[in-house]
Short mmCIF file of C-alpha atoms in Angstrom, two decimals:
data_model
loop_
_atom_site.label_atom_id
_atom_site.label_comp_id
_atom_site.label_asym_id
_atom_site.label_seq_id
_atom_site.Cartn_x
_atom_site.Cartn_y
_atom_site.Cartn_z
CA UNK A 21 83.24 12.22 -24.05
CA UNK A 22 81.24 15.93 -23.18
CA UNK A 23 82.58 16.65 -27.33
CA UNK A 24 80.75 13.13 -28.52
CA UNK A 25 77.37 13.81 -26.28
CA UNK A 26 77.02 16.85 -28.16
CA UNK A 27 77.70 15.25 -31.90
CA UNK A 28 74.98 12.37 -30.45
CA UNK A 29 72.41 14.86 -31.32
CA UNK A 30 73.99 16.54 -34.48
CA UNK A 31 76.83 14.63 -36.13
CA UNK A 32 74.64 12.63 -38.44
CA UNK A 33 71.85 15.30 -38.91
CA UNK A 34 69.68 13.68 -37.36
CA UNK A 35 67.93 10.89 -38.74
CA UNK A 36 68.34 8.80 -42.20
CA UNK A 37 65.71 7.15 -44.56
CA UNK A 38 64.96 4.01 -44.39
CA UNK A 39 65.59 3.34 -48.11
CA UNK A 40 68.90 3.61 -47.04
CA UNK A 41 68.77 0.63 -44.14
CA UNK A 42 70.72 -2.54 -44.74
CA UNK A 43 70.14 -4.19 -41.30
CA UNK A 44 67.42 -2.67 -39.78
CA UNK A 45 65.98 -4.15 -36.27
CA UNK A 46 62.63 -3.41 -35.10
CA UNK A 47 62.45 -2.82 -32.47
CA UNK A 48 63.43 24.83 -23.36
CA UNK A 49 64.53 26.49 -22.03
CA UNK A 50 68.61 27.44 -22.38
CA UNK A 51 70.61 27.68 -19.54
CA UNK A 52 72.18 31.29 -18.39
CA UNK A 53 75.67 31.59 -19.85
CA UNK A 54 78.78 30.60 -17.34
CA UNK A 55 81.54 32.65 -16.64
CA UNK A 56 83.82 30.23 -17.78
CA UNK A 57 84.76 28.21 -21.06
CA UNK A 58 81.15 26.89 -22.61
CA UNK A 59 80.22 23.64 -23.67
CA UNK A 60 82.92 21.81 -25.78
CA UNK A 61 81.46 21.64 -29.48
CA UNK A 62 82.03 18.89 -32.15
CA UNK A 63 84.32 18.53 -33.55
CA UNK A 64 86.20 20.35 -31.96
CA UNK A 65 86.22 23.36 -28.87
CA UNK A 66 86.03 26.83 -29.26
CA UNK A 67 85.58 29.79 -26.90
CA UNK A 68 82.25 32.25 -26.85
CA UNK A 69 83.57 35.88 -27.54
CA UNK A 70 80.76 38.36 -24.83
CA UNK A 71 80.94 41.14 -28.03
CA UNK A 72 79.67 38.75 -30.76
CA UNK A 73 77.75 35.32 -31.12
CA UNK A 74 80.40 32.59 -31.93
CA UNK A 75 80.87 30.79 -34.97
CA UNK A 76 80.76 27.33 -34.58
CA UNK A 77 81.67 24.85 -37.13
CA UNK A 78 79.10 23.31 -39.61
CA UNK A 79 76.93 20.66 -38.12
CA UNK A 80 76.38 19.18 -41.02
CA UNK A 81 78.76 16.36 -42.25
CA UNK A 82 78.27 16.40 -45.86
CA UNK A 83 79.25 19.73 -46.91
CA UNK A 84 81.98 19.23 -49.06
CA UNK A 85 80.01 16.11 -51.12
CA UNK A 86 78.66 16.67 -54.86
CA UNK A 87 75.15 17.84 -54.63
CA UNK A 88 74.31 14.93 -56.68
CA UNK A 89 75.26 12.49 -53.87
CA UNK A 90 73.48 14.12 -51.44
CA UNK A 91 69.46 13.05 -50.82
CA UNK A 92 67.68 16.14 -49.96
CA UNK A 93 64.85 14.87 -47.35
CA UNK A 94 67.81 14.76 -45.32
CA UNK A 95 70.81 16.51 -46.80
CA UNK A 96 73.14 13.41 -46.35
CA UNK A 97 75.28 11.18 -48.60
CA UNK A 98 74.18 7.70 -49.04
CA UNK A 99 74.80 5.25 -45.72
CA UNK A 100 78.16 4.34 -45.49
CA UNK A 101 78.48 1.06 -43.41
CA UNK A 102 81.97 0.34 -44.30
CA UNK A 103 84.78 0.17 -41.54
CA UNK A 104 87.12 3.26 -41.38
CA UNK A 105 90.68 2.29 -42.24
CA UNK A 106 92.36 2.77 -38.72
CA UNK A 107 88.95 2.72 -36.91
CA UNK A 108 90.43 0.64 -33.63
CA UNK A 109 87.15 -1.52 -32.98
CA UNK A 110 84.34 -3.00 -35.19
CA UNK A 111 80.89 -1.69 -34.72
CA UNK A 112 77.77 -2.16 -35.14
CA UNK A 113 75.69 -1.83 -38.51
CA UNK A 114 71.75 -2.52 -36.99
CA UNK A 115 69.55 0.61 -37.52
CA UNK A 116 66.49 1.29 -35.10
CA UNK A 117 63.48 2.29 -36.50
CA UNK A 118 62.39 5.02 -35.36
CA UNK A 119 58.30 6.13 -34.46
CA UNK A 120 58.36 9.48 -36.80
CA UNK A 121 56.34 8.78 -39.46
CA UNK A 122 57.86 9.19 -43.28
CA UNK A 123 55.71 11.06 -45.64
CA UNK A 124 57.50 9.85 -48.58
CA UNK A 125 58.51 6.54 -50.28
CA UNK A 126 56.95 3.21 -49.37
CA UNK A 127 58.30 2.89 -45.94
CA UNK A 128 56.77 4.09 -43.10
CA UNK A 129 58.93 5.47 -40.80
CA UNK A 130 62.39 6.93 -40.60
CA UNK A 131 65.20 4.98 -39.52
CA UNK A 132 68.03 6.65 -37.34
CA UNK A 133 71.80 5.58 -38.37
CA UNK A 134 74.08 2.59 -36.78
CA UNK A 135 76.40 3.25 -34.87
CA UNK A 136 79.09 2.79 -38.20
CA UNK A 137 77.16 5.37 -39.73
CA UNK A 138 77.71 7.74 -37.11
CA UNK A 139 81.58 6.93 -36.80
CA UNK A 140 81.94 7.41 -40.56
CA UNK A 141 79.62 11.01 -40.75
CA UNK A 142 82.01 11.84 -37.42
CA UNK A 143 85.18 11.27 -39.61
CA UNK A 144 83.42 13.26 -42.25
CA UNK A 145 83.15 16.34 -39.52
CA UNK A 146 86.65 16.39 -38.92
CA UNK A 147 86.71 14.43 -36.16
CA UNK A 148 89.76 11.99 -34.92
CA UNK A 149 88.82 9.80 -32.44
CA UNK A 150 92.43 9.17 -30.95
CA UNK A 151 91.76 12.43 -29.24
CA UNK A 152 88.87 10.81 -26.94
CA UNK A 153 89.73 7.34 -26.08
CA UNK A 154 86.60 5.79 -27.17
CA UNK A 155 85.27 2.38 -26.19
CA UNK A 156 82.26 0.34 -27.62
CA UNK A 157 79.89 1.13 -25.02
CA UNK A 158 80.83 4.99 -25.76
CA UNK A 159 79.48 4.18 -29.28
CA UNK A 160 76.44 2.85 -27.85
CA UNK A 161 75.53 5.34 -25.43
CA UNK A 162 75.94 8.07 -28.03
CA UNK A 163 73.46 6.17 -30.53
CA UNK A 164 71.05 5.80 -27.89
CA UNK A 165 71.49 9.82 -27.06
CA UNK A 166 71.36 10.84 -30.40
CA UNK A 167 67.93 8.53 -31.45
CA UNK A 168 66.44 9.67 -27.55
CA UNK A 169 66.83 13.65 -29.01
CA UNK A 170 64.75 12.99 -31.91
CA UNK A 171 61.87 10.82 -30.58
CA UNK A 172 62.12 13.70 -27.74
CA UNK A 173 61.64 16.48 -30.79
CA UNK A 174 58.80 14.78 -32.43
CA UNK A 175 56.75 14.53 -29.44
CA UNK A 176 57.18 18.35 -29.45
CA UNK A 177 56.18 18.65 -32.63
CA UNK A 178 52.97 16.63 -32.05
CA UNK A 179 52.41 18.52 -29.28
CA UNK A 180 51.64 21.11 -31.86
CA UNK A 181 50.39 19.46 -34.40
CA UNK A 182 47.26 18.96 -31.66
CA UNK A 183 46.37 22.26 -32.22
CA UNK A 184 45.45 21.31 -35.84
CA UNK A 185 43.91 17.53 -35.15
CA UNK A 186 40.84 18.50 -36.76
CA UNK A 187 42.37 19.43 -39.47
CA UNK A 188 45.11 16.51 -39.84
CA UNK A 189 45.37 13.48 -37.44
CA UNK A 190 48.38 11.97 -38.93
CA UNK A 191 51.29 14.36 -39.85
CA UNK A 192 54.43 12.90 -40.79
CA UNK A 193 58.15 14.32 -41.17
CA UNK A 194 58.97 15.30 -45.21
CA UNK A 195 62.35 16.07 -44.90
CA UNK A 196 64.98 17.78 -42.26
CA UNK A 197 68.57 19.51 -42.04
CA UNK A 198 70.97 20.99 -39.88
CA UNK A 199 71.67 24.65 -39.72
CA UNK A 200 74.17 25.16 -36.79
CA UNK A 201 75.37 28.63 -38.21
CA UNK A 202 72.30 30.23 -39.03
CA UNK A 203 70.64 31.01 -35.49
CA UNK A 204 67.39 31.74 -35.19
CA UNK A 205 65.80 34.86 -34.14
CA UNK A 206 64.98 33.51 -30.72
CA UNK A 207 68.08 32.22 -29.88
CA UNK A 208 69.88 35.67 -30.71
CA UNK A 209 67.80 37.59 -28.81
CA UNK A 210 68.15 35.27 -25.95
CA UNK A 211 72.10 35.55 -26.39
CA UNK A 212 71.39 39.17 -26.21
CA UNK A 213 69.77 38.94 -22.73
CA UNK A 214 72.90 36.73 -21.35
CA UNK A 215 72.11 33.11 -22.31
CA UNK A 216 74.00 30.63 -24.39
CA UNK A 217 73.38 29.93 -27.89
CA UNK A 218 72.10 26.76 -29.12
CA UNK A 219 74.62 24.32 -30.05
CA UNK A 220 72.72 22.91 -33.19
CA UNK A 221 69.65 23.86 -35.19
CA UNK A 222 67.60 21.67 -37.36
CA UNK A 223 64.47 22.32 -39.22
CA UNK A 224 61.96 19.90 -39.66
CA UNK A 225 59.42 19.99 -42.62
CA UNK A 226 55.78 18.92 -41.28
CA UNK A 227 53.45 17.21 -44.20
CA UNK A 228 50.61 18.31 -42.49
CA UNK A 229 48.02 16.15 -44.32
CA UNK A 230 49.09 17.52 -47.44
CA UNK A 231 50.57 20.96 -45.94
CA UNK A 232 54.04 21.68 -45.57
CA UNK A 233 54.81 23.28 -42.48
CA UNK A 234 58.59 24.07 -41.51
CA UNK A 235 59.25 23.74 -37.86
CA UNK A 236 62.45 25.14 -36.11
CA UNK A 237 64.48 22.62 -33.45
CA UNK A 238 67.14 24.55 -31.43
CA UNK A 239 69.04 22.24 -28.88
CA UNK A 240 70.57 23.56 -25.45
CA UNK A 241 73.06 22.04 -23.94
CA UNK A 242 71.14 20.40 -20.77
CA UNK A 243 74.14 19.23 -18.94
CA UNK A 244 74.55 15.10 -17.79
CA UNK A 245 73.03 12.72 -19.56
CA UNK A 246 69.70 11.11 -17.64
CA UNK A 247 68.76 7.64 -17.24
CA UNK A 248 66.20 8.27 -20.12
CA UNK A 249 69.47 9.22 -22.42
CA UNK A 250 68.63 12.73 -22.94
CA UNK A 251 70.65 15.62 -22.48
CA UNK A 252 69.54 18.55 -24.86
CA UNK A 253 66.86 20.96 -23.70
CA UNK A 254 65.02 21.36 -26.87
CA UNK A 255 63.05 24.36 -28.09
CA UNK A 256 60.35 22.88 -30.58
CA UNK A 257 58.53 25.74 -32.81
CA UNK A 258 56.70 26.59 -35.76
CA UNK A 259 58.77 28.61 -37.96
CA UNK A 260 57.32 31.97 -38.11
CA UNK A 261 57.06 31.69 -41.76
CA UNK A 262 53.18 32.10 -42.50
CA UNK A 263 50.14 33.68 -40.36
CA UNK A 264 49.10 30.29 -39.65
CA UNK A 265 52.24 29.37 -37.86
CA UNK A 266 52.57 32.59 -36.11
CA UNK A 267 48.67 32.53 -34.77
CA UNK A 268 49.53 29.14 -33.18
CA UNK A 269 52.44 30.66 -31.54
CA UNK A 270 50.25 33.35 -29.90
CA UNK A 271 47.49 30.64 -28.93
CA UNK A 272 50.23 28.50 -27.61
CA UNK A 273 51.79 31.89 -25.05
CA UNK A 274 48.28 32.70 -24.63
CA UNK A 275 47.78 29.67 -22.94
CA UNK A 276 51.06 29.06 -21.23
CA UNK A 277 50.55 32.79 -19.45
CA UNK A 278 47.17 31.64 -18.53
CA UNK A 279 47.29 28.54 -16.79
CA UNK A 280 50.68 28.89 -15.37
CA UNK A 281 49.39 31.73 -13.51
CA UNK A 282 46.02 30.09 -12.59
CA UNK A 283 49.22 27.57 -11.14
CA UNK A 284 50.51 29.94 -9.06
CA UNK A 285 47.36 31.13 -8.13
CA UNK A 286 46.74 27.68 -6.91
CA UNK A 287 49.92 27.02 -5.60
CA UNK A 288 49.21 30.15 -2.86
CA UNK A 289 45.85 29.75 -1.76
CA UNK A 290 46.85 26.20 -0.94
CA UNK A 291 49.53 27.64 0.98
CA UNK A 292 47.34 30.39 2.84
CA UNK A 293 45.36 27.92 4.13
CA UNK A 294 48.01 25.85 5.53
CA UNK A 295 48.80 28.85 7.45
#
């Protein structure tokens, strides 16, 4: 089950458009590496070596399709609904709609996958689920993980996007993709100074308005899953791409320096006078 919490947030890349729905429904920090073995990876587990980042396996489930059957707003084959030959239980096909915006198409927001979908883009990864004894409710749990992650990462994303509301008060997501191998800057150097790498990467393209902005999504591996079905520590970021992005950046750890220490500050003259 640890491997399947980890594909919730990756296996299917994500989320799906909602051209592709046939049923819908309405409806940062990393953690200091361990001594021992690091979190098992999907599909399948492999060890950290201390002299060099790992290589984990692709993220992405489609890369041995055609380019032509792939759509590129989300790098993903069309929806495949269709019971696996030896899958051992039927599942559901209902999407949820999700609340991030879609800035293309007629539809208005993106729709995550069922929970067929995600077996299917599973198989696609290599995966065999005789090795984890699923059940139903597994299959649920890991939908509900995997759609929690994203509606987590787009309120990050707003959270920037505030910085430009005069500007734009309705951005929407263009078009996403998974990048597991190709770590980002910040998550080497922090491997550097003796923390775990992320286990996926996504980035997210912002239409700001009219703007394309790329935004880079690197997920932690949090630990148990919480009542709120959420388990990655995300790390939510303009790409440092263009002078626009990278002024926000410095607004954003100007800030953070200043009012965290006018917290502490705080916190210890409230203390002093309770002496």
């Amino acid at each position: 089950m640890g491997n399947l919490m980890t594909s919730a947030v990756s296996a299917t890349d994500a989320i799906m458009p909602v051209q592709q729905q046939q049923t819908p429904t309405t409806q940062h920090r990393g953690t200091h590496k361990s001594e021992g073995e690091p979190p098992p990876e999907c599909p399948m587990h492999k060890s950290i070596q201390k002299q060099a980042p790992p290589t984990y396996s692709s993220e992405c489930p489609i890369n041995d399709m055609a380019p032509e059957n792939i759509n590129p707003l989300n790098m993903m084959p069309p929806a495949n609904q269709q019971p696996a030959p030896d899958q051992p239980f039927p599942l559901p096909t209902e999407r949820q709609v999700s609340s991030i915006p879609k800035a293309t198409g007629d539809e208005k927001f993106w729709v995550y996958p069922s929970q067929q979908m995600f077996w299917n883009a599973m198989l696609r990864k290599g995966w065999r689920w005789k090795n984890d004894d699923l059940t139903p409710n597994d299959m649920d749990n890991i939908i509900k993980i995997h759609n929690a992650n994203n509606e987590q990462a787009w309120q990050e994303v707003l959270k920037w996007e505030a910085l430009h509301a005069g500007e734009c008060t309705s951005p929407k997501l263009r078009s996403f993709g998974g990048k597991a191998k190709q770590y980002s800057p910040r998550a080497r150097i922090r491997y550097w100074m003796g923390y775990e790498l992320p286990f996926d990467r996504h980035d997210w393209i912002i239409d700001r308005c009219g703007k394309d902005v790329r935004y880079v999504i690197d997920y932690y591996d949090g630990g148990m899953v919480d009542e709120r079905f959420t388990f990655a520590l995300l790390d939510v970021r303009p790409a440092m791409d263009s002078l626009e992005n990278i002024w926000d950046r410095m607004r954003v750890a100007w800030l953070r320096w200043k009012y965290c220490n006018k917290s502490q500050e705080s916190e210890c003259a409230t203390k002093s006078e309770a002496k």
